[in-house]
Amino acid sequence: MRRGSWKIRIFIGLAIVAFAFVQKCSNTEENPYTGRSQHINMSTDQEIAIGLQSVPEMAQQHGGLYPDERLQAFVDNVGNKLVQNSIARETPYQFDFHLLADDRTINAFALPGGQCFITYALFSQLNEEQLAGVLGHEIGHVIGRHSAERIADSNFWRTATMGATVGAGDIGNVVGGIGQNTLLKNGRGDELESDDLGVLFMIQSGYDPYEMIKVMEILKAAAGPNRVPEFQSTHPDPENRIEKIKESIKKYKGQG
């Protein structure tokens, strides 16, 4: 009886894992803007809705929006210039750029669907071309559909881990660990793809792409000597990013 119960658990576990893989394969599509094959389980309309819904919460977490309309207009102008001179204008996404009041946290990020943010702490250290590099990078995240891809990947690994746990107990922990490492690796890949797109958008908009390298130096200095090793972080080491950015500049300058 116990042996039969064990067989049933194995069968159910394998069925759950198989379901996760079938679902992943059925939701794989080519990104029309990057040409990369991705596992996505939400529509662009859903991405836009999630981003718009999350804006108030994101702003609240960073002290609200910066109260200087002149500086906000400056951010808007740079962001919109990048959109209008790149493939971003052909996408269904609604790009909005938000200057956050947070004057301590050096950060910039994008929500699904086109909502892009930069803290005053980072903004205050940048010139216009460096700001274009940061915003171009965030536009790259949106077009690359990175948030939607990570959500889908997380759901897949959660289901696969559940199946492995049902079928073979401790093996579920192994599968879960593999999933976490995969998500970290994919997260670093997202950053490099966004850097690459950011370089392209800067060149297309008439900005000096080498200013992106200075942004990396600012981020490196902000992280300090105790920054997390690259293999433990969702962001590649700034030195690694600088080398990749140089390769992107050479690639896109050669096309011009």
Coordinates of C-alpha atoms in Angstrom, one line a residue, residues 33-36 82 86-87 132-141 143-144 146 187-205 207-210 212-213 216 236 240-255:
Y33 CA 11.3 44.6 -31.1
T34 CA 14.3 42.6 -30.0
G35 CA 13.9 39.4 -32.0
R36 CA 14.5 37.3 -28.8
L82 CA 14.5 58.9 -26.8
S86 CA 13.7 54.9 -31.5
I87 CA 11.7 51.8 -32.1
A132 CA 19.5 59.9 -21.5
G133 CA 21.7 56.8 -20.8
V134 CA 19.7 56.0 -17.7
L135 CA 16.3 56.5 -19.3
G136 CA 17.3 54.7 -22.4
H137 CA 18.3 51.7 -20.3
E138 CA 14.9 51.8 -18.6
I139 CA 13.1 52.1 -21.9
G140 CA 15.1 49.0 -22.9
H141 CA 13.6 47.1 -20.0
I143 CA 10.6 47.0 -24.7
G144 CA 12.5 43.9 -23.7
H146 CA 11.8 41.9 -18.9
G187 CA 18.2 39.2 -14.4
R188 CA 21.8 40.0 -15.2
G189 CA 21.1 39.3 -18.9
D190 CA 18.2 41.7 -18.8
E191 CA 20.5 44.5 -17.6
L192 CA 23.0 43.8 -20.4
E193 CA 20.3 43.8 -23.0
S194 CA 18.9 47.1 -21.6
D195 CA 22.4 48.6 -21.7
D196 CA 22.7 47.6 -25.3
L197 CA 19.3 49.1 -26.3
G198 CA 20.1 52.2 -24.3
V199 CA 23.3 52.7 -26.3
L200 CA 21.3 52.4 -29.5
F201 CA 18.6 54.8 -28.4
M202 CA 21.2 57.4 -27.3
I203 CA 22.9 57.2 -30.7
Q204 CA 19.6 57.5 -32.5
S205 CA 18.7 60.5 -30.4
Y207 CA 23.5 61.7 -27.5
D208 CA 27.1 60.6 -26.9
P209 CA 26.8 56.9 -25.9
Y210 CA 30.2 57.1 -24.1
M212 CA 26.7 55.7 -20.5
I213 CA 30.1 54.5 -19.3
M216 CA 28.4 53.0 -14.7
P236 CA 26.2 42.6 -13.5
N240 CA 31.6 44.0 -16.9
R241 CA 28.8 46.3 -18.0
I242 CA 31.3 48.9 -19.2
E243 CA 33.0 46.4 -21.5
K244 CA 29.7 45.3 -22.9
I245 CA 28.7 48.9 -23.5
K246 CA 31.9 49.6 -25.4
E247 CA 31.1 46.6 -27.6
S248 CA 27.6 48.0 -28.2
I249 CA 28.9 51.4 -29.1
K250 CA 31.3 49.8 -31.6
K251 CA 28.5 47.7 -33.1
Y252 CA 26.0 50.5 -33.5
K253 CA 28.5 53.2 -34.6
G254 CA 29.6 50.8 -37.3
Q255 CA 26.1 50.7 -38.6

